[in-house]
mmCIF file of C-alpha atoms in Angstrom:
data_model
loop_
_atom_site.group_PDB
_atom_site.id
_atom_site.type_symbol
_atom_site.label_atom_id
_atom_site.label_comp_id
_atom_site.label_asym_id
_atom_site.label_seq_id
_atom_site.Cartn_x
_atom_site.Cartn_y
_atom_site.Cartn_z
ATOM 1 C CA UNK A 1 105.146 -81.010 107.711
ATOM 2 C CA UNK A 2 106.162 -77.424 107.163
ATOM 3 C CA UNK A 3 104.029 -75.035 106.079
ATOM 4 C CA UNK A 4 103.548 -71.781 104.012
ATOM 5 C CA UNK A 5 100.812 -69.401 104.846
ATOM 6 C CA UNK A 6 99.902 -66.379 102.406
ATOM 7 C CA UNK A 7 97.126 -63.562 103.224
ATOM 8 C CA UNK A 8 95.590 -60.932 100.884
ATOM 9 C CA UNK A 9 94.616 -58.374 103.202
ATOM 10 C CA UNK A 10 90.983 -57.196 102.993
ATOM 11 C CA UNK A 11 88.791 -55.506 105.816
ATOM 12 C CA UNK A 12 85.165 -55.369 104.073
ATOM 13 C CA UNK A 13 85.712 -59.166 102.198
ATOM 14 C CA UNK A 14 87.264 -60.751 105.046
ATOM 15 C CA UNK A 15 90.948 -62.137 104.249
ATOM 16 C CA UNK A 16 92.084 -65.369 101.615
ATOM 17 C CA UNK A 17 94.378 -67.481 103.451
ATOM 18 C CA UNK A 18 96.246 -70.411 101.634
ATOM 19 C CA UNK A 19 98.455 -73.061 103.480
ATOM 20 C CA UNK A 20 101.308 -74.327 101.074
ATOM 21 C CA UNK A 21 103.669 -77.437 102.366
ATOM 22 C CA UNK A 22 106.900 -77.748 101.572
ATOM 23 C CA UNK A 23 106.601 -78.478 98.111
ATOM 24 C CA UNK A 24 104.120 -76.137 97.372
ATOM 25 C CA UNK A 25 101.384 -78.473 97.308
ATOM 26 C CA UNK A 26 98.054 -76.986 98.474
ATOM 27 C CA UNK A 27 97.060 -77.579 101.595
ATOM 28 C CA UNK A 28 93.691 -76.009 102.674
ATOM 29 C CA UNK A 29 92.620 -72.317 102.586
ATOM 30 C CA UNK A 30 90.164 -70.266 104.462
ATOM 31 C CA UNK A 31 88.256 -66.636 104.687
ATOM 32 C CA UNK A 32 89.615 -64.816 107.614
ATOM 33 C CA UNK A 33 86.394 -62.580 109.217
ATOM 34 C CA UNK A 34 85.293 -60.468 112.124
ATOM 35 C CA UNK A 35 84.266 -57.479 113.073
ATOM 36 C CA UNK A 36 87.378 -54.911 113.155
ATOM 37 C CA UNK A 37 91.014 -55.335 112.653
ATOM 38 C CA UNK A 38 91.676 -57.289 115.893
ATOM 39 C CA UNK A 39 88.706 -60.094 114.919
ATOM 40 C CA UNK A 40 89.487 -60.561 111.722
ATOM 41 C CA UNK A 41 93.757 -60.867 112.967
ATOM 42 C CA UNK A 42 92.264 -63.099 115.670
ATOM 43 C CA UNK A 43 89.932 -65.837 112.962
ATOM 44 C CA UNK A 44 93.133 -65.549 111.245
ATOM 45 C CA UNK A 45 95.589 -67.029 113.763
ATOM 46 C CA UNK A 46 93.313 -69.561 114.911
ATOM 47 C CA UNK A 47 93.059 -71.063 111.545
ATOM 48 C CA UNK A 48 96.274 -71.454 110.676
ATOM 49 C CA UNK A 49 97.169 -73.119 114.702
ATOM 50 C CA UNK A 50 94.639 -75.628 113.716
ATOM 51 C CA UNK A 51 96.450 -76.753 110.454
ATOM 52 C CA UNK A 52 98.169 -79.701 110.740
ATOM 53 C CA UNK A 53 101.532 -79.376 110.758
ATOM 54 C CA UNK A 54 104.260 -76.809 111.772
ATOM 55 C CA UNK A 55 104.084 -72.973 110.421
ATOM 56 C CA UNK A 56 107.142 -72.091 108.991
ATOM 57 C CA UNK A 57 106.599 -68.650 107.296
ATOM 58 C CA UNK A 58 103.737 -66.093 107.074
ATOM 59 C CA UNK A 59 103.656 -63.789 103.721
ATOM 60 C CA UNK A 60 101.213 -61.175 104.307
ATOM 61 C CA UNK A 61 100.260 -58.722 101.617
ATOM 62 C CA UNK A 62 100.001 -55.543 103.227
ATOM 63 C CA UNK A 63 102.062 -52.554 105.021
ATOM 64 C CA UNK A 64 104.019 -53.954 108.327
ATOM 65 C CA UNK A 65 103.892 -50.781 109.811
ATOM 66 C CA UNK A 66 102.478 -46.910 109.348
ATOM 67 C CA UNK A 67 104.628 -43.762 108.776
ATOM 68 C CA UNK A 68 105.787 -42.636 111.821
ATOM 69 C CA UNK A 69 105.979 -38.980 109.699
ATOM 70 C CA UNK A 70 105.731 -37.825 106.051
ATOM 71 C CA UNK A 71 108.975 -37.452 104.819
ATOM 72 C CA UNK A 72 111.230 -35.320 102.285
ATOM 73 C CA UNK A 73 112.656 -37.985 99.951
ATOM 74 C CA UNK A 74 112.130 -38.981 96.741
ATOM 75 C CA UNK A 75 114.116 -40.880 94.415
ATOM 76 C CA UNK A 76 114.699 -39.329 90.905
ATOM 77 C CA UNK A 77 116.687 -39.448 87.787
ATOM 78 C CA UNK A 78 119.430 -42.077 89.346
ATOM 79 C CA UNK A 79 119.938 -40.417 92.702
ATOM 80 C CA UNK A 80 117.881 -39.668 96.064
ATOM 81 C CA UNK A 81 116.656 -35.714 96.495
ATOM 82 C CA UNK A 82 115.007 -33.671 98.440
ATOM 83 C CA UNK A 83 111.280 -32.965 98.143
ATOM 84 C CA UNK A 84 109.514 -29.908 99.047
ATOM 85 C CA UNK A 85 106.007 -31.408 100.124
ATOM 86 C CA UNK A 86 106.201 -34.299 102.762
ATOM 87 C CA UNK A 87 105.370 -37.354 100.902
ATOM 88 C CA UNK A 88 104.495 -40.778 102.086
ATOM 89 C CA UNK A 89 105.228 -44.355 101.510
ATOM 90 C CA UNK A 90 108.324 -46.384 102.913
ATOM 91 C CA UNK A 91 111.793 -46.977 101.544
ATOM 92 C CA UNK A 92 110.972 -50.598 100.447
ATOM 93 C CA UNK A 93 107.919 -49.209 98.438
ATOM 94 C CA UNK A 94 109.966 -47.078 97.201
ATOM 95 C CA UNK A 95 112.481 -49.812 95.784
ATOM 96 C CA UNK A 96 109.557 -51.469 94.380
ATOM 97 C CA UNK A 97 108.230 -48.527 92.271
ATOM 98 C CA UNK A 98 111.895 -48.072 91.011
ATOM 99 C CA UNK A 99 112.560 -50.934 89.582
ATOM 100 C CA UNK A 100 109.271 -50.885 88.005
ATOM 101 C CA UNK A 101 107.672 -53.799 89.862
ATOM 102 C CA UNK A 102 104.592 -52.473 90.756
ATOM 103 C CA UNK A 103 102.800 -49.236 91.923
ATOM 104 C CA UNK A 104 102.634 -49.622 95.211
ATOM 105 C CA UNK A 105 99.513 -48.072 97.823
ATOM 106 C CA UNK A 106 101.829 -45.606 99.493
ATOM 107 C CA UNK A 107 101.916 -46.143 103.207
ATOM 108 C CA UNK A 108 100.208 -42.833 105.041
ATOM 109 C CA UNK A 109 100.994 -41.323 108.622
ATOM 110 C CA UNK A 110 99.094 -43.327 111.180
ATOM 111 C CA UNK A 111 96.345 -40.708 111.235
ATOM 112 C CA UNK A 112 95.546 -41.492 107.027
ATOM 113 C CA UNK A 113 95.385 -44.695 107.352
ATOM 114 C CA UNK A 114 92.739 -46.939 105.754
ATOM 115 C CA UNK A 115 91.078 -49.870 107.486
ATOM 116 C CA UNK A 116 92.436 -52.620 105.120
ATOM 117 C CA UNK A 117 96.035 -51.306 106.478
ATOM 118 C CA UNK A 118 94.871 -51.672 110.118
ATOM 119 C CA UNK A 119 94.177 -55.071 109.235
ATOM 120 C CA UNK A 120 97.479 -55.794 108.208
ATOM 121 C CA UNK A 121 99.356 -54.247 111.433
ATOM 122 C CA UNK A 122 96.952 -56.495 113.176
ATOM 123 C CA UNK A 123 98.154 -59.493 111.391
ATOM 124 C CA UNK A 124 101.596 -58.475 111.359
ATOM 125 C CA UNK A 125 101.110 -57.611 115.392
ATOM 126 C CA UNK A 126 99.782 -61.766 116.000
ATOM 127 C CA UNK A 127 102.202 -64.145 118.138
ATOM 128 C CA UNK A 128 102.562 -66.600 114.584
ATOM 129 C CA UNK A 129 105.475 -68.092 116.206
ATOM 130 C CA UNK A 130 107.521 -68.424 112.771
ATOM 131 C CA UNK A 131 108.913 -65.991 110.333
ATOM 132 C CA UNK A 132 106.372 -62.842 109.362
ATOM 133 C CA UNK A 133 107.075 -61.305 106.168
ATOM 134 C CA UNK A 134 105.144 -58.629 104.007
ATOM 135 C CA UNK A 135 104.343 -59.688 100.408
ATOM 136 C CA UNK A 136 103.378 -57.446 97.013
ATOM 137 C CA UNK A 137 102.405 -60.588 95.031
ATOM 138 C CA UNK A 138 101.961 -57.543 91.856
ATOM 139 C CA UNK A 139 105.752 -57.387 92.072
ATOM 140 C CA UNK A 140 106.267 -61.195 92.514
ATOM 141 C CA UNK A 141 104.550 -61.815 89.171
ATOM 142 C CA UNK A 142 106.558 -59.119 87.576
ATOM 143 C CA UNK A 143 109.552 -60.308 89.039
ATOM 144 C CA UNK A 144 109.110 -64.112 87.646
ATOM 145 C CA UNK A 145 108.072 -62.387 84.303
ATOM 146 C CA UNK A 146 111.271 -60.247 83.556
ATOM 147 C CA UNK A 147 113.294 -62.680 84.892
ATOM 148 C CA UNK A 148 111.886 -65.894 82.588
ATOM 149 C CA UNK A 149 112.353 -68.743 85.296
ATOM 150 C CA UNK A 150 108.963 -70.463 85.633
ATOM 151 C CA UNK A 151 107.655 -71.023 89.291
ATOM 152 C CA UNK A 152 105.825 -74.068 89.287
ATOM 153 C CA UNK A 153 103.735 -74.767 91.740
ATOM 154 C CA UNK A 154 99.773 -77.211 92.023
ATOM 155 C CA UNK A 155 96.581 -74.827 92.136
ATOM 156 C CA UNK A 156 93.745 -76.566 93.469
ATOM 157 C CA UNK A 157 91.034 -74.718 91.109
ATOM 158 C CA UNK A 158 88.099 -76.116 93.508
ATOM 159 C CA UNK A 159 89.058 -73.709 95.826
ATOM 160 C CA UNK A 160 88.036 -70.821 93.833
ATOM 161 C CA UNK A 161 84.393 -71.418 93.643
ATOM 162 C CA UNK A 162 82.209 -68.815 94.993
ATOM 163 C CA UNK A 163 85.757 -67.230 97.095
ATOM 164 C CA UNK A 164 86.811 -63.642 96.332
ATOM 165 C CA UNK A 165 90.084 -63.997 93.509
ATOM 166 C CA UNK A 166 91.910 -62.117 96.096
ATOM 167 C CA UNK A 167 92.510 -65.740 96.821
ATOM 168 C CA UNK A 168 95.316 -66.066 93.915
ATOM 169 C CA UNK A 169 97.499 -63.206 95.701
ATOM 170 C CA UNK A 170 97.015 -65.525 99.158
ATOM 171 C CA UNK A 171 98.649 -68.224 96.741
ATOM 172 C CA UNK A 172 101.053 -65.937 95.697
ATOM 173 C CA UNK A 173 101.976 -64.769 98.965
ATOM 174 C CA UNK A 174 102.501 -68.543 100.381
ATOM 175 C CA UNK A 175 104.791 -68.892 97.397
ATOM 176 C CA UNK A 176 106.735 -66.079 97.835
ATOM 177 C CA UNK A 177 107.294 -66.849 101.583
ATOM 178 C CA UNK A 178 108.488 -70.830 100.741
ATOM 179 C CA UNK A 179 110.688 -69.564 98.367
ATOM 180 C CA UNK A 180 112.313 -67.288 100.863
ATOM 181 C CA UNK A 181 112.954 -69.437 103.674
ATOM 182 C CA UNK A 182 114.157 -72.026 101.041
ATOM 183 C CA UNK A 183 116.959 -69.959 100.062
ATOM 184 C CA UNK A 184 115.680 -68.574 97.013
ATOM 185 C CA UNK A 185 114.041 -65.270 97.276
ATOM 186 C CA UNK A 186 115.089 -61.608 98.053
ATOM 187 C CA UNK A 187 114.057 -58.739 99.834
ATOM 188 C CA UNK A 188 114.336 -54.624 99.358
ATOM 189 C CA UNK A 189 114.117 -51.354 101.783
ATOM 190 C CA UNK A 190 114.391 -51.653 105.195
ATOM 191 C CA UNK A 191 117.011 -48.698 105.302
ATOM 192 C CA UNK A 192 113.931 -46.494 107.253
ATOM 193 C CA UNK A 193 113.657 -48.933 109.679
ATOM 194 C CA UNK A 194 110.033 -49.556 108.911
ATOM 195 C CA UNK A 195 110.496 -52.784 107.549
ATOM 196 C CA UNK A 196 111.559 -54.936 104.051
ATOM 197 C CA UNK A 197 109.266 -56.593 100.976
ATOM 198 C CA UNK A 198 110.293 -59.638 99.923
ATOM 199 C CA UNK A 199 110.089 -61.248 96.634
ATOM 200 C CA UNK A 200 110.550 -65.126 95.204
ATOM 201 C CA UNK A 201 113.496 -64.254 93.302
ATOM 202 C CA UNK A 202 116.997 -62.375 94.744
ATOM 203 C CA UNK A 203 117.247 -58.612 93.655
ATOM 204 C CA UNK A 204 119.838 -56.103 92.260
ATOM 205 C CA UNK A 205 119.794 -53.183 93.540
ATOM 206 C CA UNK A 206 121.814 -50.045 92.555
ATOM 207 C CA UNK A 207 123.713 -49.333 95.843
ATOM 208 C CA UNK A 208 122.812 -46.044 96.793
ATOM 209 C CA UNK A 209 118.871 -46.789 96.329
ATOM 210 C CA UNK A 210 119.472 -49.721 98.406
ATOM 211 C CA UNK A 211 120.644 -47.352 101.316
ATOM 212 C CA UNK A 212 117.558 -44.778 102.784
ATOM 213 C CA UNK A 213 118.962 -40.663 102.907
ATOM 214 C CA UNK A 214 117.254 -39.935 105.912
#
């Protein structure tokens, strides 16, 4: 059996996990902990190698990477320009806060980052052995919303009992990811180099915000 795996990144709450199969039926879910980024990365990858079955993606909901520097572009009014004050956040962020997605936590230099994002590079930095994506499940509801295609897939409500509701993202993440390597999903940014988002659904975007100035 294949199998999805979606993470909401935390670093004080510890880290919802949820294991999809192929059909997105759940499959189990689990609270990834530890002290520091590389613990908590660490509970998280020996969870999912004792599932049983065979991972196929990984959707994690946080930043792949830091800034490597604050940058001078912004896109405004149709078009990219220049900015006077460095700013943060990475070109597929930016995508996302164009289309009107989602507001997205703006990625900082390595220096300003927050411990929730170390998390995530920890994550993203584990030998998963299968496709490792980066999710905004905010945009993925959005997404299914404007677009007015249902996305059906079994909750199993038991699992929310006494868990933190981060746990829906987690869901939404492992749905995301299935539909991707299914064929059916989409991904922005990347032009930076710094990696892409993907969403559940394929997206249009205008040509010259699809390419990164810089």
């Amino acid at each position: 059996m294949q199998i999805h795996l979606g993470i909401d990144v935390s670093a004080a709450r510890g880290c919802p996990m949820v294991a999809l199969g192929e059909a997105g039926e759940p499959l189990d879910m689990h609270i990834a902990t530890g002290r520091g980024a590389a613990a908590i990365a660490a509970d998280a990858l020996a969870w999912s190698r004792a599932l049983d079955g065979e991972l196929a993606s990984v959707g994690i909901d946080a930043p792949r990477t830091p800034l490597p520097a604050r940058h001078h572009h912004s896109w405004r009014g149709g078009r990219w320009r220049h900015r006077a004050a460095p700013g943060t956040g990475r070109h597929c962020e930016v995508v996302i806060k164009s289309l009107g997605l989602a507001n997205p936590q703006w990625t900082p230099a390595i220096d300003k980052v927050p411990e929730w994002m170390r998390v995530g590079f920890a994550l993203f930095g584990s030998d998963w052995g299968c496709p490792v994506h980066e999710v905004l499940p905010s945009a993925a509801y959005r997404q299914l919303d404007r677009l007015g295609a249902p996305l059906v897939t079994s909750l199993d409500w038991s699992w929310f009992a006494d868990q933190p509701k981060d746990i829906l993202d987690a869901w939404m993440a492992a749905v995301t990811v299935r539909e991707v390597a299914q064929g059916r999903g989409g991904e922005v940014g990347g032009g930076d180099g710094l990696g892409t988002i993907v969403l559940p659904r394929p997206v249009v975007v205008d040509p010259e915000l699809a390419g990164w100035p810089g």
